[in-house]
Structure formats: C-alpha cells, structure tokens
PDB file of C-alpha atoms in Angstrom:
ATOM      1  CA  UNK A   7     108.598 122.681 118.564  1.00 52.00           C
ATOM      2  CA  UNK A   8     105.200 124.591 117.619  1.00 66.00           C
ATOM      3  CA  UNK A   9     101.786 123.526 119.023  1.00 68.00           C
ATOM      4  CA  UNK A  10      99.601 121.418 116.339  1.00 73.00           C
ATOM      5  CA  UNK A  11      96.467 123.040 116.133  1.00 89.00           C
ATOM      6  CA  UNK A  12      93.119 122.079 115.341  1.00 90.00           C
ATOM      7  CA  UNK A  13      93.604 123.362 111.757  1.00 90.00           C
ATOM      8  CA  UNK A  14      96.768 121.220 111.714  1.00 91.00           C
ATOM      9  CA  UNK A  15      95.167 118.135 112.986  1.00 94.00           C
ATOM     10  CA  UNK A  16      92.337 118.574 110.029  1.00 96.00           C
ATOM     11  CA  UNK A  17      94.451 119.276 107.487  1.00 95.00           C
ATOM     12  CA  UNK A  18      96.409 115.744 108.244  1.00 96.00           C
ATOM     13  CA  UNK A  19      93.040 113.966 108.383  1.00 97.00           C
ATOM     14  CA  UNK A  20      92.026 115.383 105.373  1.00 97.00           C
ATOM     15  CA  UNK A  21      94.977 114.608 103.594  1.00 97.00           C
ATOM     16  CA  UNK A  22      94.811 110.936 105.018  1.00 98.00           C
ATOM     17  CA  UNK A  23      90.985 110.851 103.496  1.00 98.00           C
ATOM     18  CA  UNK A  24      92.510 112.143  99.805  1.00 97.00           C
ATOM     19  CA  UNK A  25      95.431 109.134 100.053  1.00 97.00           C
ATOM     20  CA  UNK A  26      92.602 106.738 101.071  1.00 96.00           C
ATOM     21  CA  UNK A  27      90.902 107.428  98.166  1.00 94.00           C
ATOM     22  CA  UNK A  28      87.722 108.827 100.307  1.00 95.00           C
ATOM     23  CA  UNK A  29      88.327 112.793 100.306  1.00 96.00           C
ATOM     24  CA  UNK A  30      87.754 114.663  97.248  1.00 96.00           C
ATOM     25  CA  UNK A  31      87.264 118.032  97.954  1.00 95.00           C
ATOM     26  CA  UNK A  32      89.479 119.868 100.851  1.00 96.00           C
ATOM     27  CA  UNK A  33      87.290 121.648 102.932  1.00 95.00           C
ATOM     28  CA  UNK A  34      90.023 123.726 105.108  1.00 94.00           C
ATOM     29  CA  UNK A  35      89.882 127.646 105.560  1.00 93.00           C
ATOM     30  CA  UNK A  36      92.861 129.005 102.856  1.00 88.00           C
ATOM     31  CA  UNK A  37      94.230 131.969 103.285  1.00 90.00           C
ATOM     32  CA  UNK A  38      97.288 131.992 100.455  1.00 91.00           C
ATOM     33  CA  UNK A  39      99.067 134.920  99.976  1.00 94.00           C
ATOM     34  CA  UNK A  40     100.047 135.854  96.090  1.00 94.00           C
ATOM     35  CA  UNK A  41      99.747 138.113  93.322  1.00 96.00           C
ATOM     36  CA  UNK A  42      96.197 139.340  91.998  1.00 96.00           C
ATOM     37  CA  UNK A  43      96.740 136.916  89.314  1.00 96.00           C
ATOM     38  CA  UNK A  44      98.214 134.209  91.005  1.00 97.00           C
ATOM     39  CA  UNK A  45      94.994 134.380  93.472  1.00 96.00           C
ATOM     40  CA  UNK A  46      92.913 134.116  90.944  1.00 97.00           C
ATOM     41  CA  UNK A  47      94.734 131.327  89.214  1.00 97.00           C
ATOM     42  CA  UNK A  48      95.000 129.346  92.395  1.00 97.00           C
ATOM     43  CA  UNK A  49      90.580 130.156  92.899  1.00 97.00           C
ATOM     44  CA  UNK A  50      90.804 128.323  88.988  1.00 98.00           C
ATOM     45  CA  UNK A  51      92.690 125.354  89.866  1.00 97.00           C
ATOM     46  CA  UNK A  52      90.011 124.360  93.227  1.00 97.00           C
ATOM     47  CA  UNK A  53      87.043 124.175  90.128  1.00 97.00           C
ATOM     48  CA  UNK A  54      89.293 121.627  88.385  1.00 98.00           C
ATOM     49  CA  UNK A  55      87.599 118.657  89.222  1.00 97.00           C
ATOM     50  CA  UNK A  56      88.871 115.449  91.177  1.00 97.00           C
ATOM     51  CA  UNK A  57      90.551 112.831  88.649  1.00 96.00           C
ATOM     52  CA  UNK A  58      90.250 115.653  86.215  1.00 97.00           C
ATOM     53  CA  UNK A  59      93.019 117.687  84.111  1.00 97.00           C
ATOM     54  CA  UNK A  60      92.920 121.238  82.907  1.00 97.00           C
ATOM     55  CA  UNK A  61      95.830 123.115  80.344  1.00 96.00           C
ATOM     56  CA  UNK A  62      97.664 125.939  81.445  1.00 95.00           C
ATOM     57  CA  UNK A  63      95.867 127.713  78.705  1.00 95.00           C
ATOM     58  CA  UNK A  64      92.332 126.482  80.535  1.00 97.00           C
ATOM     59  CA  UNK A  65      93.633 128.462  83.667  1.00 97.00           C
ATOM     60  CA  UNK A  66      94.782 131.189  82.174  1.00 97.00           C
ATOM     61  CA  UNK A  67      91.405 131.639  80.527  1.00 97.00           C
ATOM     62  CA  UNK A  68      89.652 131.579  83.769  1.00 97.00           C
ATOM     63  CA  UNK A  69      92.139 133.622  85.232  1.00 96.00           C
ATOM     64  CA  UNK A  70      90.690 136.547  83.129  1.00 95.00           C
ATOM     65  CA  UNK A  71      93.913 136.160  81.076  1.00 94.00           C
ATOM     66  CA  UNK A  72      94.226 133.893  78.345  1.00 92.00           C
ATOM     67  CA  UNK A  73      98.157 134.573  77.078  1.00 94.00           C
ATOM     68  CA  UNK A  74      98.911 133.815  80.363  1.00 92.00           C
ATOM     69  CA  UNK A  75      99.914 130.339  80.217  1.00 89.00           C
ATOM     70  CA  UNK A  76     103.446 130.631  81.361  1.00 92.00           C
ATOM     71  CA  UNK A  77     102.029 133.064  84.387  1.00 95.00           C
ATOM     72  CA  UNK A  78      99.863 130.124  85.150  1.00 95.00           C
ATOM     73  CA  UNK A  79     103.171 128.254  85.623  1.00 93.00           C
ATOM     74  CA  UNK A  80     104.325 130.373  87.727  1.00 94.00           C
ATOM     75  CA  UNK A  81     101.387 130.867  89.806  1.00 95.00           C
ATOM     76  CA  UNK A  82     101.676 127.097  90.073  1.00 94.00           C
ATOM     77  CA  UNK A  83     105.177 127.519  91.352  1.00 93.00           C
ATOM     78  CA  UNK A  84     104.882 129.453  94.112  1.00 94.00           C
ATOM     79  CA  UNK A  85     101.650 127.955  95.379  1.00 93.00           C
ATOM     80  CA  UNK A  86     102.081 127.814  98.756  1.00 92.00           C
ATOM     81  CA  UNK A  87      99.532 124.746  99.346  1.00 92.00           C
ATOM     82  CA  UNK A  88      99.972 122.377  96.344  1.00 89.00           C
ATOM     83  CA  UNK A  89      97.919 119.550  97.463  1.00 88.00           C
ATOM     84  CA  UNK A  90      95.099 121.190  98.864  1.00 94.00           C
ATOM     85  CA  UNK A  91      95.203 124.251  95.671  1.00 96.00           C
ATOM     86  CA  UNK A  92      95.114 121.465  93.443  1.00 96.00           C
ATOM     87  CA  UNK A  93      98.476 121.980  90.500  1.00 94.00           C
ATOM     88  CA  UNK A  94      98.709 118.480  89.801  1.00 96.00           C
ATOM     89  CA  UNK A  95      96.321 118.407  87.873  1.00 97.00           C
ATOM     90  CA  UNK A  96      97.585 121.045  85.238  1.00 96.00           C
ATOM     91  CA  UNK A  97      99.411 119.537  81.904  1.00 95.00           C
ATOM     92  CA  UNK A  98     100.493 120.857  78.884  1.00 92.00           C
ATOM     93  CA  UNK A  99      98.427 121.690  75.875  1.00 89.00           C
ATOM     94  CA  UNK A 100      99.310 118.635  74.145  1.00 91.00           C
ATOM     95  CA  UNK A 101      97.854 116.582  76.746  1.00 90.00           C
ATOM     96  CA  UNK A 102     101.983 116.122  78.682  1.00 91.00           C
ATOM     97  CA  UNK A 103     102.408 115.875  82.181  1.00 90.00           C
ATOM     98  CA  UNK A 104     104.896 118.632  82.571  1.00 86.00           C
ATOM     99  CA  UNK A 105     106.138 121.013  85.605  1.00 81.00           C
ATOM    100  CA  UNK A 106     105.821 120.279  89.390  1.00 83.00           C
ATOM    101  CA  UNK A 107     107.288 121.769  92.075  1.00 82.00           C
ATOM    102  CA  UNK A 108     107.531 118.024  93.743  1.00 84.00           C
ATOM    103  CA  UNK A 109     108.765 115.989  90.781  1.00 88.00           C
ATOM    104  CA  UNK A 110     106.720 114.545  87.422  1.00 92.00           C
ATOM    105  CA  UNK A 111     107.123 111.239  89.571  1.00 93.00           C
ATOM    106  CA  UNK A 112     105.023 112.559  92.491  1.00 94.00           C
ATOM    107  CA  UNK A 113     102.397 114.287  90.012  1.00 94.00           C
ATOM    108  CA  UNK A 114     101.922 111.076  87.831  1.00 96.00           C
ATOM    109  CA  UNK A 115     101.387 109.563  91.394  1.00 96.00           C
ATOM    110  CA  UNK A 116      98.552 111.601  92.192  1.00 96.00           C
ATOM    111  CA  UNK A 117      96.966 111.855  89.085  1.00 97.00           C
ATOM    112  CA  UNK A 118      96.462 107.886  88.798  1.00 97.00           C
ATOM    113  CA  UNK A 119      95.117 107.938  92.620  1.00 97.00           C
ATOM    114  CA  UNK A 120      92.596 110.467  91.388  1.00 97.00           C
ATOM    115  CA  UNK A 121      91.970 108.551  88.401  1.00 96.00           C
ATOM    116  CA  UNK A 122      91.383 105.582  90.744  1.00 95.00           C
ATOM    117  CA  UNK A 123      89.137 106.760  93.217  1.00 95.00           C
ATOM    118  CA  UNK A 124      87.637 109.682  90.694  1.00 91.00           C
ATOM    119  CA  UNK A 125      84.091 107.005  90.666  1.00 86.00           C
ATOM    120  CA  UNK A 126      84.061 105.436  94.028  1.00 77.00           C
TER     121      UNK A 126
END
C-alpha cells in the first residue's frame, strides 16, 4: 500500500470542502501531463467559473483553436484530474449536458451542487 502524502491528504480535504459546498477554487500544485493542446485546453477549463458552464466551442476558442471543438472533447477525455481540471462543466452548443468520462448522471450531479452553493 503507498504512503498518503501531504499532497494526498489536501487534495481529500479539498475535495471534502467542494462536496460541502465551501471550496470553490482547488488550490493544489497540478502537474498534468498532455498534448500542447490538451494543456492548454485543460489551463481553459480552471477560468470556467464555479456554478458556471462553457461550450466546447468556448474552449476551443481559448485554446487558440476555435474548430477544435471535438479536440476539446478529447482533451476532456483524457484529463487526468477531472474534478480538480474542472470538465463538468463543458456542454454542448445547444446548451446539452453531453460527454463525461464518469457518466451524464455524475456530471448533472455536480453541476446542480455548483449551482447550489455557486452564491453562498
């Protein structure tokens, strides 16, 4: 069994804060590792806002490519921190919830917490 480590131990209070409707923004060192693009995609989704939503197309935008709304998908899919490099809150075009990696269940989930707590 590995050692938990004092990054370990403040990711799981930070995540405890987000469920508990007090944390917001993560504030843990990230070191993904990914594509150019996918980097910068995954630097686009931490400005989304808390409680907020942003289009594929938004990200692709900011990720200096603006056709690249099925790359943004991608990127999504293989980021390797989804709650803390935020790809919940991504939906279609059209306003859909669609694609994510843990389920359209588990996305709608944390959407409405952020929604919730987005004020308090």
């Amino acid at each position: 069994m590995r050692e938990e480590t004092l990054l370990h131990r403040k990711a799981a209070e930070q995540l405890r804060e987000y469920f508990d409707g007090k944390r917001k923004v993560f504030d843990l060192p990230l070191a993904p590792v990914g594509t150019e693009f996918q980097m910068r995609c995954w630097d686009a989704l931490l400005e989304v806002p808390y409680g907020e939503t942003r289009s594929y197309g938004d990200i692709a935008r900011a990720a200096g490519s603006p056709k690249g709304f099925r790359a943004v998908g991608m990127a999504n899919n293989r980021n390797p921190i989804a709650m803390i490099i935020p790809c919940h809150r991504i939906i279609g075009s059209d306003g859909k919830l669609v694609g994510y990696g843990g389920g359209l269940d588990i996305k709608v989930f944390l959407l409405e917490l952020e929604r919730k707590n987005a004020h308090s």
